[in-house]
Short mmCIF file of C-alpha atoms in Angstrom, two decimals:
data_model
loop_
_atom_site.label_atom_id
_atom_site.label_comp_id
_atom_site.label_asym_id
_atom_site.label_seq_id
_atom_site.Cartn_x
_atom_site.Cartn_y
_atom_site.Cartn_z
CA GLU A 1 86.91 167.87 157.82
CA GLU A 2 85.81 165.39 160.50
CA LYS A 3 82.68 164.61 158.47
CA HIS A 4 84.83 164.12 155.38
CA HIS A 5 87.10 161.69 157.24
CA GLU A 6 84.12 159.82 158.63
CA GLU A 7 82.54 159.50 155.19
CA LYS A 8 85.84 158.29 153.73
CA HIS A 9 86.27 155.76 156.54
CA HIS A 10 82.70 154.56 156.06
CA GLU A 11 83.24 154.10 152.32
CA GLU A 12 86.45 152.10 152.89
CA LYS A 13 84.69 149.91 155.41
CA HIS A 14 81.84 149.36 152.97
CA HIS A 15 84.27 148.34 150.21
CA GLU A 16 86.02 145.86 152.51
CA GLU A 17 82.68 144.30 153.48
CA GLU A 18 81.77 143.92 149.78
CA LYS A 19 85.13 142.24 149.05
CA GLU A 20 84.68 139.81 151.96
CA HIS A 21 81.14 139.04 150.82
CA HIS A 22 82.39 138.42 147.25
CA ARG A 23 85.15 136.11 148.49
CA ALA A 24 82.72 134.12 150.63
CA SER A 25 80.20 133.75 147.79
CA SER A 26 82.93 132.65 145.31
CA ALA A 27 84.18 130.06 147.83
CA ILE A 28 80.66 128.68 148.27
CA GLU A 29 80.15 128.49 144.48
CA SER A 30 83.46 126.69 144.01
CA LYS A 31 82.40 124.10 146.57
CA LYS A 32 79.07 123.60 144.84
CA GLU A 33 80.63 123.10 141.38
CA PRO A 34 81.41 119.41 140.77
CA LYS A 35 85.00 118.52 140.01
CA ALA A 36 85.79 117.47 136.46
CA VAL A 37 85.87 113.69 136.32
CA GLU A 38 89.06 112.38 134.76
CA ARG A 39 88.33 110.04 131.86
CA SER A 40 90.18 106.79 131.75
CA CYS A 41 92.80 106.19 129.09
CA VAL A 42 90.71 103.45 127.48
CA GLU A 43 87.92 105.95 126.76
CA THR A 44 90.27 108.38 125.01
CA SER A 45 92.52 106.05 122.97
CA TYR A 46 92.48 102.45 121.76
CA LEU A 47 96.26 102.28 122.19
CA CYS A 48 95.74 101.91 125.94
CA VAL A 49 94.00 98.57 125.27
CA PHE A 50 97.14 97.26 123.61
CA GLU A 51 99.32 98.70 126.38
CA ALA A 52 97.22 96.91 128.98
CA ILE A 53 98.02 93.51 127.43
CA SER A 54 101.00 91.87 129.08
CA PRO A 55 104.17 92.03 126.97
CA TYR A 56 104.77 88.37 127.78
CA MET A 57 101.52 87.51 126.03
CA TRP A 58 102.68 89.45 122.96
CA SER A 59 105.92 87.47 123.02
CA TYR A 60 104.24 84.07 123.23
CA MET A 61 101.78 85.05 120.51
CA GLY A 62 104.77 85.86 118.31
CA ILE A 63 106.30 82.45 119.04
CA ALA A 64 103.01 80.72 118.23
CA LEU A 65 102.70 82.61 114.93
CA ALA A 66 106.30 81.90 113.92
CA LEU A 67 105.87 78.17 114.51
CA GLY A 68 102.25 77.64 113.50
CA VAL A 69 102.19 79.67 110.29
CA SER A 70 105.52 78.14 109.18
CA VAL A 71 104.11 74.65 109.64
CA ILE A 72 101.02 75.63 107.64
CA GLY A 73 103.26 76.78 104.78
CA ALA A 74 105.31 73.57 104.90
CA ALA A 75 102.20 71.37 104.94
CA TRP A 76 100.67 73.32 102.05
CA GLY A 77 103.78 72.86 99.93
CA ILE A 78 104.13 69.17 100.79
CA PHE A 79 100.59 68.21 99.79
CA LEU A 80 100.90 70.18 96.53
CA THR A 81 104.20 68.53 95.61
CA GLY A 82 103.34 65.11 97.01
CA SER A 83 100.13 64.78 95.05
CA SER A 84 101.94 65.63 91.80
CA ILE A 85 104.76 63.19 92.54
CA VAL A 86 102.29 60.38 93.22
CA GLY A 87 100.28 61.21 90.10
CA GLY A 88 103.30 61.57 87.84
CA GLY A 89 104.98 58.50 89.32
CA ILE A 90 102.27 56.28 87.83
CA LYS A 91 103.50 57.04 84.30
CA ALA A 92 107.21 57.57 85.16
CA PRO A 93 108.20 55.76 88.36
CA ARG A 94 111.74 57.14 88.12
CA ILE A 95 110.62 60.63 89.26
CA SER A 96 109.58 59.42 92.72
CA SER A 97 113.09 59.36 94.15
CA LYS A 98 114.54 62.48 92.46
CA ASN A 99 111.63 64.76 93.28
CA LEU A 100 111.79 64.03 96.99
CA VAL A 101 114.14 67.04 97.02
CA SER A 102 111.03 69.22 96.70
CA ILE A 103 109.57 67.60 99.81
CA ILE A 104 112.80 68.32 101.69
CA PHE A 105 112.67 71.97 100.69
CA CYS A 106 109.11 72.23 101.98
CA GLU A 107 110.05 70.50 105.23
CA ALA A 108 112.90 72.99 105.69
CA VAL A 109 110.29 75.74 105.95
CA ALA A 110 108.82 74.12 109.06
CA ILE A 111 112.33 73.68 110.48
CA TYR A 112 112.90 77.44 110.07
CA GLY A 113 109.82 78.06 112.21
CA VAL A 114 110.94 75.59 114.88
CA ILE A 115 114.41 77.16 115.06
CA MET A 116 112.99 80.66 115.39
CA ALA A 117 110.50 79.53 118.05
CA ILE A 118 113.34 78.06 120.12
CA ILE A 119 115.48 81.19 119.75
CA MET A 120 112.57 83.47 120.67
CA ALA A 121 111.58 81.36 123.68
CA ASN A 122 115.12 81.52 125.04
CA LYS A 123 115.03 85.33 124.86
CA ILE A 124 112.13 85.62 127.31
CA GLU A 125 113.07 86.43 130.90
CA GLY A 126 110.06 86.31 133.21
CA SER A 127 109.31 88.54 136.18
CA LEU A 128 107.33 87.75 139.32
CA GLN A 129 104.76 90.49 138.65
CA PHE A 130 104.44 92.98 135.81
CA SER A 131 102.09 95.88 136.46
CA ILE A 132 101.80 99.14 134.51
CA SER A 133 101.54 102.41 136.43
CA SER A 134 101.11 105.99 135.25
CA SER A 135 104.88 106.56 135.33
CA LEU A 136 106.76 103.70 133.68
CA GLU A 137 110.20 102.70 134.82
CA SER A 138 112.92 102.04 132.29
CA TRP A 139 112.77 98.25 132.61
CA GLN A 140 108.99 98.27 132.19
CA ALA A 141 109.19 100.32 128.99
CA GLN A 142 111.92 98.04 127.63
CA THR A 143 109.85 94.96 128.43
CA MET A 144 106.79 96.35 126.64
CA VAL A 145 108.83 97.24 123.54
CA ALA A 146 110.46 93.80 123.59
CA GLY A 147 107.04 92.13 123.69
CA TRP A 148 105.81 94.06 120.66
CA CYS A 149 109.08 93.35 118.85
CA MET A 150 108.74 89.61 119.48
CA PHE A 151 105.19 89.69 118.15
CA CYS A 152 106.30 91.43 114.94
CA VAL A 153 109.19 88.97 114.56
CA GLY A 154 106.71 86.10 114.75
CA LEU A 155 104.56 87.73 112.08
CA SER A 156 107.47 88.34 109.71
CA VAL A 157 108.94 84.86 110.13
CA GLY A 158 105.59 83.07 109.96
CA PHE A 159 104.24 84.77 106.85
CA SER A 160 107.55 84.68 104.97
CA ASN A 161 107.72 80.94 105.60
CA LEU A 162 104.06 80.53 104.64
CA PHE A 163 104.52 82.03 101.19
CA CYS A 164 107.89 80.32 100.84
CA GLY A 165 106.23 76.93 101.40
CA ILE A 166 103.50 77.71 98.87
CA CYS A 167 106.10 78.84 96.32
CA VAL A 168 108.23 75.71 96.75
CA GLY A 169 105.13 73.48 96.65
CA VAL A 170 103.78 74.90 93.41
CA SER A 171 107.18 74.93 91.70
CA GLY A 172 107.92 71.41 93.00
CA SER A 173 104.61 70.18 91.63
CA GLY A 174 105.45 71.59 88.22
CA CYS A 175 108.95 70.12 88.46
CA ALA A 176 107.57 66.62 89.06
CA LEU A 177 105.14 66.82 86.15
CA ALA A 178 107.78 68.31 83.84
CA ASP A 179 110.29 65.62 84.82
CA ALA A 180 107.76 62.94 83.98
CA GLN A 181 107.52 64.25 80.41
CA ARG A 182 111.05 65.54 79.84
CA PRO A 183 113.84 64.42 82.21
CA GLU A 184 116.17 67.27 81.17
CA MET A 185 113.77 69.78 82.80
CA PHE A 186 114.49 68.55 86.32
CA VAL A 187 117.74 70.48 86.86
CA LYS A 188 116.28 73.71 85.49
CA MET A 189 113.19 73.47 87.69
CA LEU A 190 115.37 72.58 90.68
CA ILE A 191 117.10 75.97 90.38
CA VAL A 192 113.69 77.65 90.55
CA GLU A 193 112.90 75.72 93.74
CA ILE A 194 116.20 76.74 95.31
CA PHE A 195 115.47 80.41 94.75
CA GLY A 196 111.94 79.91 96.07
CA SER A 197 113.20 78.22 99.23
CA ALA A 198 115.53 81.18 99.86
CA LEU A 199 112.50 83.41 100.49
CA GLY A 200 111.94 81.87 103.90
CA LEU A 201 115.54 82.57 104.88
CA PHE A 202 114.97 86.30 104.47
CA GLY A 203 112.37 86.31 107.22
CA VAL A 204 114.51 84.11 109.46
CA ILE A 205 117.56 86.36 109.04
CA VAL A 206 115.57 89.50 109.82
CA GLY A 207 113.98 87.76 112.83
CA ILE A 208 117.36 86.76 114.26
CA ILE A 209 118.80 90.24 113.76
#
């Protein structure tokens, strides 16, 4: 019996030594294994590039688009209508005064852009320092969303006014040439211009809302 107890005690001691040796070897291997390097957000998604841009820059880009693209549309419409008025006025000088309404409609497109740029600029409230961390606070998330919203407002207002100016310019050009041939066509073409100039208002209304 004593031999049996000694053998049993020896086996238990041997098992404990093996467990300790296994623990020590696993600890050494874990130290040798390099830690997984965390990849930056830019490497995993392009959205992080847009998030890294300051929301205030998005806002001012929206203001620049709303004003600049609207002015491009107004200028495009004015030179289309103006050239037709000058050309048609050689044969029928009476159209020069009446068809200035088309120029006013085109100029209104640029005024829409100026009004929206002023409204958008007054909505911006600056902060001393805006930095993005891993955990965003509520005001930081709201500021980022507001910046993207202002950028989209600038796009919608600018491009709606751009195509509105082109529409009014082309229809105003046709109105001037038609008025030179047949005076009774002026009122009918003027209605077409009014509906064309209303296109820019849609973008302005959506931008304000």
